[in-house]
Short mmCIF file of N, CA and C and ligand atoms in Angstrom, two decimals:
data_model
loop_
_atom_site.label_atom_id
_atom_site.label_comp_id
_atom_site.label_asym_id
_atom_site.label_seq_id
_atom_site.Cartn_x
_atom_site.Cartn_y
_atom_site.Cartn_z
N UNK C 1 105.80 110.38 102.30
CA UNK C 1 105.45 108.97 102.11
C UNK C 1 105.40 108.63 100.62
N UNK C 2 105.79 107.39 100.67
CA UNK C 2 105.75 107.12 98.56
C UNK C 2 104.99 107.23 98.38
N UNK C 3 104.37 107.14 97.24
CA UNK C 3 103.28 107.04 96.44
C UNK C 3 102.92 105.65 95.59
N UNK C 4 101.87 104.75 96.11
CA UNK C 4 101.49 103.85 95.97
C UNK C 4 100.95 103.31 94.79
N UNK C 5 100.88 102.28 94.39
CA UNK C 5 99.66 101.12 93.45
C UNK C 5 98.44 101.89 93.65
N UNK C 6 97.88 101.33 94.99
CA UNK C 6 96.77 101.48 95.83
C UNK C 6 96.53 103.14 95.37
N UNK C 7 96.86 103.76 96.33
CA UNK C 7 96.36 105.10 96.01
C UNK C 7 96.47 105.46 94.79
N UNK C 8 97.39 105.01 93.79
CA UNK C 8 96.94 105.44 92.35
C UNK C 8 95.81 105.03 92.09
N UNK C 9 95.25 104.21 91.99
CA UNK C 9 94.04 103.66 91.55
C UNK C 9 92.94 104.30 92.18
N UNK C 10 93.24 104.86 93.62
CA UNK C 10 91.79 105.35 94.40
C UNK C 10 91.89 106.57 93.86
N UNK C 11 93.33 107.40 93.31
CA UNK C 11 93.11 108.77 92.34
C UNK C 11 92.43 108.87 91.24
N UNK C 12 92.95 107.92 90.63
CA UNK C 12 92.05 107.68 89.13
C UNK C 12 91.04 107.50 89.47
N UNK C 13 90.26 106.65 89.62
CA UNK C 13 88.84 106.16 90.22
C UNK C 13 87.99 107.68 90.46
N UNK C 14 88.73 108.84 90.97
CA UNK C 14 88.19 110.00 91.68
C UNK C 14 88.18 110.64 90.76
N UNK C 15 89.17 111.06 89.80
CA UNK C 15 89.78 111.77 88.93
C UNK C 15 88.68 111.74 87.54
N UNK C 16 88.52 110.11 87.08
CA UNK C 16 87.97 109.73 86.16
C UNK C 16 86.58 110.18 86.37
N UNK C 17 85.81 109.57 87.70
CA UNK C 17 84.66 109.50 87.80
C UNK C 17 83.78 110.80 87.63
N UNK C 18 84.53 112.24 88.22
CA UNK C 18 85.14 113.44 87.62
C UNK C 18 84.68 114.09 86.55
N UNK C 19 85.83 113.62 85.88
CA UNK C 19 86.16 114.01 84.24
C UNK C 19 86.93 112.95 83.72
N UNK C 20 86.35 112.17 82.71
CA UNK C 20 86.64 110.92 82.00
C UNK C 20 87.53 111.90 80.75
N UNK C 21 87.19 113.04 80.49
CA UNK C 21 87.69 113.84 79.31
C UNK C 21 89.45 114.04 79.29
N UNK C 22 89.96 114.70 78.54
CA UNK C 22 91.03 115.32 78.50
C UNK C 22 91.66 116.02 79.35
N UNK C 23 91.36 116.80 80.43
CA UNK C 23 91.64 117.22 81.65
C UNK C 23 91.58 115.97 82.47
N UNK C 24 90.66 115.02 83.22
CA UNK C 24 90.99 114.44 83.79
C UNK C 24 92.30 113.44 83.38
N UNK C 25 91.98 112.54 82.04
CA UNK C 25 93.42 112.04 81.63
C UNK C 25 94.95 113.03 81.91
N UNK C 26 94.63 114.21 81.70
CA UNK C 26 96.08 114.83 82.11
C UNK C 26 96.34 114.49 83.60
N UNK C 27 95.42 114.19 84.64
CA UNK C 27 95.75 114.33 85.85
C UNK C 27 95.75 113.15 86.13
N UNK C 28 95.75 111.60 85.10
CA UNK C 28 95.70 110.66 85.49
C UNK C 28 97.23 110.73 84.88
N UNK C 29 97.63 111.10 83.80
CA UNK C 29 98.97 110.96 83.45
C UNK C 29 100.29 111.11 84.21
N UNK C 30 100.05 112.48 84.94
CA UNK C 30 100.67 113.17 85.75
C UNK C 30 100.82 112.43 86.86
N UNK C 31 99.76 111.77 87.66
CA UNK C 31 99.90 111.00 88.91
C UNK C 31 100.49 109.54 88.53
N UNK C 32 100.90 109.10 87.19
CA UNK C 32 101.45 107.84 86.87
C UNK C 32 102.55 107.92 86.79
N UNK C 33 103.22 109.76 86.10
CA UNK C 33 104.74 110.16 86.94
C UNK C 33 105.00 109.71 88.18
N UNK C 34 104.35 110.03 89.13
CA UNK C 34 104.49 110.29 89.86
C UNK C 34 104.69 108.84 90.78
N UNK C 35 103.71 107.88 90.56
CA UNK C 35 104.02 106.29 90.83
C UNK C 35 104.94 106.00 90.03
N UNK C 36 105.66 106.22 89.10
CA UNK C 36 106.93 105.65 88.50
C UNK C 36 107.99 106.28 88.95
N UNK C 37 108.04 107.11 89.97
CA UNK C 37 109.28 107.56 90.51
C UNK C 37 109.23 106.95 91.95
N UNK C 38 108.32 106.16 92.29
CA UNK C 38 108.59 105.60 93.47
C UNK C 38 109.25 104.00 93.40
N UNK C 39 110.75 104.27 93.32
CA UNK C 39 111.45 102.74 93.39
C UNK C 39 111.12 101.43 93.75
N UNK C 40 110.00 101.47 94.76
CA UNK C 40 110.03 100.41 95.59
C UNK C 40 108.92 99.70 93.99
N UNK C 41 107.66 100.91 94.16
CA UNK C 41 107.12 100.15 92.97
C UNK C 41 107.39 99.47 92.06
N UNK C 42 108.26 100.64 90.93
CA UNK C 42 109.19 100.21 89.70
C UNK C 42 110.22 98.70 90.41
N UNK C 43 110.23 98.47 91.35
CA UNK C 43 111.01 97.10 91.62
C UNK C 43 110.05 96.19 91.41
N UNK C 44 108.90 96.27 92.21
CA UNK C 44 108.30 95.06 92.67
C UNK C 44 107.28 94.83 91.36
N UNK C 45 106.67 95.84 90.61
CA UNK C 45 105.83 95.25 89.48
C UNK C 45 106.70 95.51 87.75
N UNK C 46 108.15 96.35 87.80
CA UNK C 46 108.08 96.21 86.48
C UNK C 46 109.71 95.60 87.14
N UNK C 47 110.19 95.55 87.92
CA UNK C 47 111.69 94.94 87.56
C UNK C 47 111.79 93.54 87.89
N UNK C 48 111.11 92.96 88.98
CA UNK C 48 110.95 91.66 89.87
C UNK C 48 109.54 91.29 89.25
N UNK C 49 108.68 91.95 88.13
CA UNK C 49 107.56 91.13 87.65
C UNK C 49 108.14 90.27 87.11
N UNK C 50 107.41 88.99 86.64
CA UNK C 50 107.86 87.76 85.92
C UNK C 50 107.09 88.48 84.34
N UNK C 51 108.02 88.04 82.86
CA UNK C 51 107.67 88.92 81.62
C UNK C 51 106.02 88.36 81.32
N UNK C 52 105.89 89.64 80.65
CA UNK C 52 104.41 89.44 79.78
C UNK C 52 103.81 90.68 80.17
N UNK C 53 102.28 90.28 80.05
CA UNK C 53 101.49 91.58 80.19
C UNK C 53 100.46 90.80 81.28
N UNK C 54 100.51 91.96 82.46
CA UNK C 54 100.08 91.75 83.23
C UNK C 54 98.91 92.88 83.69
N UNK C 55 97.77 92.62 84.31
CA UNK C 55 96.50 93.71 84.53
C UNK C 55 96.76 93.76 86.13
N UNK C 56 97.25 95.11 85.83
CA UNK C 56 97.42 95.38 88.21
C UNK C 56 96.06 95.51 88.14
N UNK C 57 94.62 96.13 87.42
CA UNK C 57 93.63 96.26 87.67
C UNK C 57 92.67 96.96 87.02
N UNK C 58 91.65 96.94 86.88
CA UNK C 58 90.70 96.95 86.25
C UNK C 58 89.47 97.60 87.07
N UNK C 59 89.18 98.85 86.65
CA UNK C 59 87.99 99.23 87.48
C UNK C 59 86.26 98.90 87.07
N UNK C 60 85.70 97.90 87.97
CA UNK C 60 84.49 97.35 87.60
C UNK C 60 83.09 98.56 87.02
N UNK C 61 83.64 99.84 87.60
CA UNK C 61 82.66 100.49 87.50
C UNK C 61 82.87 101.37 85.96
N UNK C 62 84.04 102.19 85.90
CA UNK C 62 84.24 103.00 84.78
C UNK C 62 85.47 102.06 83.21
N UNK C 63 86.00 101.25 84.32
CA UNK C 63 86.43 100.05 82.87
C UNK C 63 87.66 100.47 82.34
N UNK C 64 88.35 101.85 83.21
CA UNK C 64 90.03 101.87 83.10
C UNK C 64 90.67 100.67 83.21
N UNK C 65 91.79 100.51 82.61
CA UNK C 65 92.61 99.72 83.11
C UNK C 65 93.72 100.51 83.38
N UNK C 66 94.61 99.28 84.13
CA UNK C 66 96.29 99.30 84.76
C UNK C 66 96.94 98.56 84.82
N UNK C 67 97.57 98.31 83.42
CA UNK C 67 98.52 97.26 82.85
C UNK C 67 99.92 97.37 82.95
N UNK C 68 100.60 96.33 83.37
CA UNK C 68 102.27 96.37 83.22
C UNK C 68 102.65 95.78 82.22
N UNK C 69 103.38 95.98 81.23
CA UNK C 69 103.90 95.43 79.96
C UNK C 69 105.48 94.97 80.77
N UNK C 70 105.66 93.62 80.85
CA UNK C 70 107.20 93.33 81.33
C UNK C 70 107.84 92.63 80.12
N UNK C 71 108.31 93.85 79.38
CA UNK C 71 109.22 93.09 78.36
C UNK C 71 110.82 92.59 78.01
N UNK C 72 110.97 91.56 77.52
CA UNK C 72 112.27 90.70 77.73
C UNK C 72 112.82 91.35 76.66
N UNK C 73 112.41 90.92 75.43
CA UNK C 73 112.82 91.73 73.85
C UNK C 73 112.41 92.65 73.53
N UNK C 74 113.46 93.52 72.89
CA UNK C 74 113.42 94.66 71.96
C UNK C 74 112.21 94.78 70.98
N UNK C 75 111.72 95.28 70.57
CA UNK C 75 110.70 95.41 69.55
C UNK C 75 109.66 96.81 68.93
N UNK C 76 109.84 96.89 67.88
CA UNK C 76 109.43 97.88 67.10
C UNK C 76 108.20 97.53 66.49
N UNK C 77 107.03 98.47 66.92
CA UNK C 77 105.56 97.75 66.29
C UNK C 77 105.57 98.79 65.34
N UNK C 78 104.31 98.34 64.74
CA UNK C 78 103.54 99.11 63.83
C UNK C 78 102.56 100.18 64.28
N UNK C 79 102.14 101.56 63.35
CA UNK C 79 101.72 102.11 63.66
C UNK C 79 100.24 102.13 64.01
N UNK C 80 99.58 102.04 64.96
CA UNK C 80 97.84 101.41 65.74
C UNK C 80 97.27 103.10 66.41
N UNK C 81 96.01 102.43 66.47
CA UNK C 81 95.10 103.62 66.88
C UNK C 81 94.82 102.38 68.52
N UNK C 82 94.12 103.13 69.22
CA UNK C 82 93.35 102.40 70.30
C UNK C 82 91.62 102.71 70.34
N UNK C 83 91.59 102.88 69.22
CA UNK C 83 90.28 102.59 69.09
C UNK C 83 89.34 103.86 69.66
N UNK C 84 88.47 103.79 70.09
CA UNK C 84 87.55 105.11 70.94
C UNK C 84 88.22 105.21 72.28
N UNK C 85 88.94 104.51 72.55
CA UNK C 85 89.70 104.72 74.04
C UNK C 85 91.07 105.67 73.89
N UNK C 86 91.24 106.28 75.23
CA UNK C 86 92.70 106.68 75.32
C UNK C 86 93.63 105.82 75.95
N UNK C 87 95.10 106.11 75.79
CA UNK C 87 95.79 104.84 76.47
C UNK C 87 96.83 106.19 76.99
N UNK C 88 97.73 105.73 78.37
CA UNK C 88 98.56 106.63 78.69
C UNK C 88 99.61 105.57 79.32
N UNK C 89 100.85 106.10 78.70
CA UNK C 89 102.51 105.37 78.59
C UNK C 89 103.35 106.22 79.27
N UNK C 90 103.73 105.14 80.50
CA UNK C 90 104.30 105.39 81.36
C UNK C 90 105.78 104.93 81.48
N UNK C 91 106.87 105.38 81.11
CA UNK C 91 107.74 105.00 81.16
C UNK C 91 108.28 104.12 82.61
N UNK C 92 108.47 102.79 82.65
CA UNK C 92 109.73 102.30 84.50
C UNK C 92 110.85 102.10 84.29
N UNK C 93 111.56 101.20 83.14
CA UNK C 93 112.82 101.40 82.86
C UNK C 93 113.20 101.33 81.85
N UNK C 94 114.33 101.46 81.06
CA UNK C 94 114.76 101.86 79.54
C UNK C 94 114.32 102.79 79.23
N UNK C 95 113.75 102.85 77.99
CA UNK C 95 112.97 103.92 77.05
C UNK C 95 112.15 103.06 76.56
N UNK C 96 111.51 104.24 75.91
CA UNK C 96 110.47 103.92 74.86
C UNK C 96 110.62 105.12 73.47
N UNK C 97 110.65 104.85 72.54
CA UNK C 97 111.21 105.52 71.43
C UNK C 97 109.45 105.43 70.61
N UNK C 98 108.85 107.05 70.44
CA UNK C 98 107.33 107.34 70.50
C UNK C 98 107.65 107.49 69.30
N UNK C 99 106.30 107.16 68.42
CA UNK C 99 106.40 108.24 66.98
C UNK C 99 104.92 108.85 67.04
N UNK C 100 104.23 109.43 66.37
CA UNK C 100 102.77 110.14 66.54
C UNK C 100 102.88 110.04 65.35
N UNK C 101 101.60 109.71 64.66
CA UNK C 101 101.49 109.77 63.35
C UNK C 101 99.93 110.38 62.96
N UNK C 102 99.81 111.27 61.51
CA UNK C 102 98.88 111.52 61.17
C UNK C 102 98.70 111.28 59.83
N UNK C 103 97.33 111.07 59.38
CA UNK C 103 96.76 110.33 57.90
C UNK C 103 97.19 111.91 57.27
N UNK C 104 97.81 111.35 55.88
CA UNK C 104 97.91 112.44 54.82
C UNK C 104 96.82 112.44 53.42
N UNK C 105 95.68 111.00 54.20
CA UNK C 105 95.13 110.98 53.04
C UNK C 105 93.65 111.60 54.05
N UNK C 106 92.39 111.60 52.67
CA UNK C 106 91.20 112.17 53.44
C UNK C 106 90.33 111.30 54.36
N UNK C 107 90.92 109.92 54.66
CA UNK C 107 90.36 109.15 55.84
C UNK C 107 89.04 108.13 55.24
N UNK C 108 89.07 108.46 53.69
CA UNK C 108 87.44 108.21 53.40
C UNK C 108 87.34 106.80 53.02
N UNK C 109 88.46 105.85 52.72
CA UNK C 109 89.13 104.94 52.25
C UNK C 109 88.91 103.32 53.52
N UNK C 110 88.28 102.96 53.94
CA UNK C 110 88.06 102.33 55.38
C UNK C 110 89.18 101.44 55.38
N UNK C 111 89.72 101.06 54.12
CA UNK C 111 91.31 100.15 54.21
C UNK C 111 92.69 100.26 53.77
N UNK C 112 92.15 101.61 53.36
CA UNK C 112 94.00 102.16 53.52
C UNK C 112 94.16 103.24 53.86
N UNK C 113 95.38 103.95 54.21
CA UNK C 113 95.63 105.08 54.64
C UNK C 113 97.14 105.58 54.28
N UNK C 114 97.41 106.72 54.06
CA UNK C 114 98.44 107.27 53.89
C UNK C 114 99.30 107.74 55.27
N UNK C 115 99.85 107.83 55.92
CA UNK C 115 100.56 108.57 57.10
C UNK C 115 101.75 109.45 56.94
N UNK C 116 101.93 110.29 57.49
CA UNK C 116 103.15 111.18 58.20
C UNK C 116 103.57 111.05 59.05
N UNK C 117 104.90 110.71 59.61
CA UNK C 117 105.30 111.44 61.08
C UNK C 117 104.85 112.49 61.81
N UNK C 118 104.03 113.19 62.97
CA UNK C 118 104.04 113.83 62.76
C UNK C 118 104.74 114.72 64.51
N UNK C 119 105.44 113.75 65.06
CA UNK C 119 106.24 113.75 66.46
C UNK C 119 106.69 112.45 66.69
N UNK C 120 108.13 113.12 66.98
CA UNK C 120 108.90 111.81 67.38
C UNK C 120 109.58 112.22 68.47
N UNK C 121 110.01 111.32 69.82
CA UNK C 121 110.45 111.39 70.71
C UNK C 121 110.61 110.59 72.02
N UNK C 122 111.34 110.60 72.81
CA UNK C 122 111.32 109.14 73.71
C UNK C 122 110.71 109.39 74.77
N UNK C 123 110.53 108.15 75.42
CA UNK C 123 109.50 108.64 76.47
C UNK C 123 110.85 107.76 77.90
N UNK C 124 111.48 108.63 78.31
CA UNK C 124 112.38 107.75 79.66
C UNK C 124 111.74 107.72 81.09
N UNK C 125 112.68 106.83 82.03
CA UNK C 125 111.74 106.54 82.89
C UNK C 125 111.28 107.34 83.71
N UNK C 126 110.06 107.30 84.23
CA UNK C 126 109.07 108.58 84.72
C UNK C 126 108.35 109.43 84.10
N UNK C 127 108.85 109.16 82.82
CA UNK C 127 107.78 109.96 81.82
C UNK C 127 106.69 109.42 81.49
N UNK C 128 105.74 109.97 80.99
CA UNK C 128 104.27 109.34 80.64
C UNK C 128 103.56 110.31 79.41
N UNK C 129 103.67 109.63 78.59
CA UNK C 129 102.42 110.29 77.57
C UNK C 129 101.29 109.81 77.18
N UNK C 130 100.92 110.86 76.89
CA UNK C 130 98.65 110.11 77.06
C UNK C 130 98.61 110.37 75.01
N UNK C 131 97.50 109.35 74.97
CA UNK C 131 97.46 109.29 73.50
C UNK C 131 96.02 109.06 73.17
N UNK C 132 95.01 110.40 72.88
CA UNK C 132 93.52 110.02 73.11
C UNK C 132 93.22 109.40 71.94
N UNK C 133 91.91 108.93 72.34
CA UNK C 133 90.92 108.41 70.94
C UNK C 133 91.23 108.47 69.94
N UNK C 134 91.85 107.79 69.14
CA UNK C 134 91.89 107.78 67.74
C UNK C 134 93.81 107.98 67.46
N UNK C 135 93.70 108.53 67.99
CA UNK C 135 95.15 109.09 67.39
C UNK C 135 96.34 107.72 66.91
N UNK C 136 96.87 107.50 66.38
CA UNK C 136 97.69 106.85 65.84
C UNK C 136 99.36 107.03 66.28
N UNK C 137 99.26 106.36 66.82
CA UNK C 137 101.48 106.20 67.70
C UNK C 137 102.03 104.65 67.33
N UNK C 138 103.30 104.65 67.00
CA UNK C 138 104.02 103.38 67.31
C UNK C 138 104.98 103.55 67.96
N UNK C 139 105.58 102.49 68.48
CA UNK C 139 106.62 102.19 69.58
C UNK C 139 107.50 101.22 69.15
N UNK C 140 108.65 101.53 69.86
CA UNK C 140 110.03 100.61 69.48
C UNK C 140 110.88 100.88 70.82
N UNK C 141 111.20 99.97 71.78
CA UNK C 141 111.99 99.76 72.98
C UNK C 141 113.30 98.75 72.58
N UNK C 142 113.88 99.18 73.19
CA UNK C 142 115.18 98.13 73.43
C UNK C 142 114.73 97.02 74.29
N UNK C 143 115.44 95.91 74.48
CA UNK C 143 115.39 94.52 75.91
C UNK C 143 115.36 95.01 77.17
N UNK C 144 114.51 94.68 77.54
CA UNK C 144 114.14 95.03 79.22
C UNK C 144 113.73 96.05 79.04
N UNK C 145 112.75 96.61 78.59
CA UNK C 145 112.46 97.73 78.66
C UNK C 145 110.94 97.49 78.92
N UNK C 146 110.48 98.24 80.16
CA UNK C 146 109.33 97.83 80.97
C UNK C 146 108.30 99.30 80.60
N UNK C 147 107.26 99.03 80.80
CA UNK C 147 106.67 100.03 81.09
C UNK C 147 104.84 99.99 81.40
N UNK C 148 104.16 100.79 82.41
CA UNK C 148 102.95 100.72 82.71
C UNK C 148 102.11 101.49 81.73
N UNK C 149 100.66 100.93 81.34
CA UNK C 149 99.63 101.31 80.83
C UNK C 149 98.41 101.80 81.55
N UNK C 150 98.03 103.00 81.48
CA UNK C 150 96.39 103.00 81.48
C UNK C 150 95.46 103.32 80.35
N UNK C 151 94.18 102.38 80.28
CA UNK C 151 93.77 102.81 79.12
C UNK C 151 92.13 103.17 79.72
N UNK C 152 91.37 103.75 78.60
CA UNK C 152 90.30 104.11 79.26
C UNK C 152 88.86 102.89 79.26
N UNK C 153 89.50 101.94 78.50
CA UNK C 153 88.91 100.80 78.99
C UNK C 153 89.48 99.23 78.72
N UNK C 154 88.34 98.38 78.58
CA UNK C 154 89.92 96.93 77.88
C UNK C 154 89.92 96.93 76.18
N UNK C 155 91.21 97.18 76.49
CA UNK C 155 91.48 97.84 74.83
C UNK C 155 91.50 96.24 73.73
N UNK C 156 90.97 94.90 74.50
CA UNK C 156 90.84 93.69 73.89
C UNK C 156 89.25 93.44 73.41
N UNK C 157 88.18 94.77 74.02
CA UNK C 157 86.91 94.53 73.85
C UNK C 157 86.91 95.49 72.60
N UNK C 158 87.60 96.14 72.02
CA UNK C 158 86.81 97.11 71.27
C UNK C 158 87.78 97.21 69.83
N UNK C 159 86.84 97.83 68.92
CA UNK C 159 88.13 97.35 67.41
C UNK C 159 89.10 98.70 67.29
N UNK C 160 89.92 98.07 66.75
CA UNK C 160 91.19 98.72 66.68
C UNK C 160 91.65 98.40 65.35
N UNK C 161 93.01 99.51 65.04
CA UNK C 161 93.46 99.25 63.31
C UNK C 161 94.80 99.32 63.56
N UNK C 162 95.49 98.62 62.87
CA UNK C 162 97.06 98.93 62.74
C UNK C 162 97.32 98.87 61.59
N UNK C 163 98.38 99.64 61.29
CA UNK C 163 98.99 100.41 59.68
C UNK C 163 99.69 100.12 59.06
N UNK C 164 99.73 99.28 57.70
CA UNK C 164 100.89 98.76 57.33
C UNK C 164 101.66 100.04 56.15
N UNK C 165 102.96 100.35 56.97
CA UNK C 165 103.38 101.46 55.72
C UNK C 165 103.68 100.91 54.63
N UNK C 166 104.06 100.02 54.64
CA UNK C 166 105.01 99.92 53.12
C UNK C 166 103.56 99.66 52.58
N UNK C 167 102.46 98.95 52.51
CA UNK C 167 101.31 98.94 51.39
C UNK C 167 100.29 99.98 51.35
N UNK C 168 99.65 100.53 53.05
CA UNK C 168 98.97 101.29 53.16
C UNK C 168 98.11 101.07 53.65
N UNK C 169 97.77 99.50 53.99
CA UNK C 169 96.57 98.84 54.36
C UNK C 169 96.61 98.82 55.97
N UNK C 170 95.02 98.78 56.35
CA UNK C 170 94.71 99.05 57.26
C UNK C 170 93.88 98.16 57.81
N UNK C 171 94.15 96.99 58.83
CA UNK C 171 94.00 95.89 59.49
C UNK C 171 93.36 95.90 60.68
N UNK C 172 92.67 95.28 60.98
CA UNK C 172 92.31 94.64 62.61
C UNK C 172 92.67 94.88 63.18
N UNK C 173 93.24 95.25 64.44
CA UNK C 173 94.34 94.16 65.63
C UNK C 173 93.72 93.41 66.61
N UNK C 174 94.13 92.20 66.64
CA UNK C 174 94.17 91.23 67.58
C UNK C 174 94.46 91.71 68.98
N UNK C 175 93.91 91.09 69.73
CA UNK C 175 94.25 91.53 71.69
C UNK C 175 95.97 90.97 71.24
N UNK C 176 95.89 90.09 70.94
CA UNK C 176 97.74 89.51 71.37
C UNK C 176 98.69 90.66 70.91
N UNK C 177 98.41 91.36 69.57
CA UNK C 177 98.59 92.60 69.95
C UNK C 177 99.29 93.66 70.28
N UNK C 178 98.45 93.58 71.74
CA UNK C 178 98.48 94.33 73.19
C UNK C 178 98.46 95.22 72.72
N UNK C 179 100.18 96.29 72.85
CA UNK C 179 100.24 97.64 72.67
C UNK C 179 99.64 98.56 71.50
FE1 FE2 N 1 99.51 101.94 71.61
#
């Protein structure tokens, strides 16, 4: 039998409630493979969604989310943290072209920062990579290139930084945002 919306969410929910840690996120990652290889899904919420960013759901109790990003245009962000939360990227169609980045400076600086590359690689469809607390990734997709989010809570309640390379400075981010 496929593997559902629904029952993803009643996994996580189990999984999380669990172990909110690093082990459980691996087994929330793994089971988001696993809903992105079921076609019917990848049709009905990332190919037949109408564009934008959409919340399949939100758990009232532990404050995961399960976001669809339905994107029309190509676009290359900047490099962002998610704040005290983890977020996990789920590839549905196209790619997603990952970078991982780490500070080369000593962090002590609250508005600028130095960075490295320090992994680069794509994420295609069915793949999923988890990106905990703090860590710093940017993204760059081609048009139509869709893909699902979970994060470990609403990543619009809590502060976040994004990286400007060419100066060094280290900014806000806004919910609009998003990724
Ligand atoms: Fe992100």
């Amino acid at each position: 039998m496929a593997y559902e919306l629904d029952q993803f969410i009643v996994d996580c929910r189990s999984i999380l409630a669990r172990d909110s840690g690093p082990k459980g996120r691996e087994q929330v990652r793994q089971h988001l493979e696993r809903l992105l290889k079921n076609p019917d899904f990848v049709k009905k919420h990332c190919e037949d969604a109408p564009r934008g960013l959409h919340v399949l759901y939100e758990d009232p109790k532990l404050g995961f989310q399960v976001l669809a990003h339905i994107n029309d245009k190509a676009r290359a962000g900047t490099p962002h943290d998610h704040g005290a939360s983890w977020a996990i990227y789920g590839q549905a169609t196209h790619y997603t072209d990952m970078i991982e980045w780490e500070r080369e400076d000593d962090g002590g600086d609250p508005k600028h920062a130095k960075l490295k590359p320090a992994k680069k690689y794509r994420l295609e469809p069915g793949h999923a990579g988890i990106y905990q607390n703090g860590k710093i990734h940017s993204i760059a997709y081609p048009d139509h290139a869709r893909f699902i989010r979970v994060t470990g809570t609403n990543l619009d309640r809590i502060h976040r930084v994004r990286f400007d390379l060419k100066t060094g400075e280290i900014h806000p981010m806004t919910p609009q945002l998003a990724t």
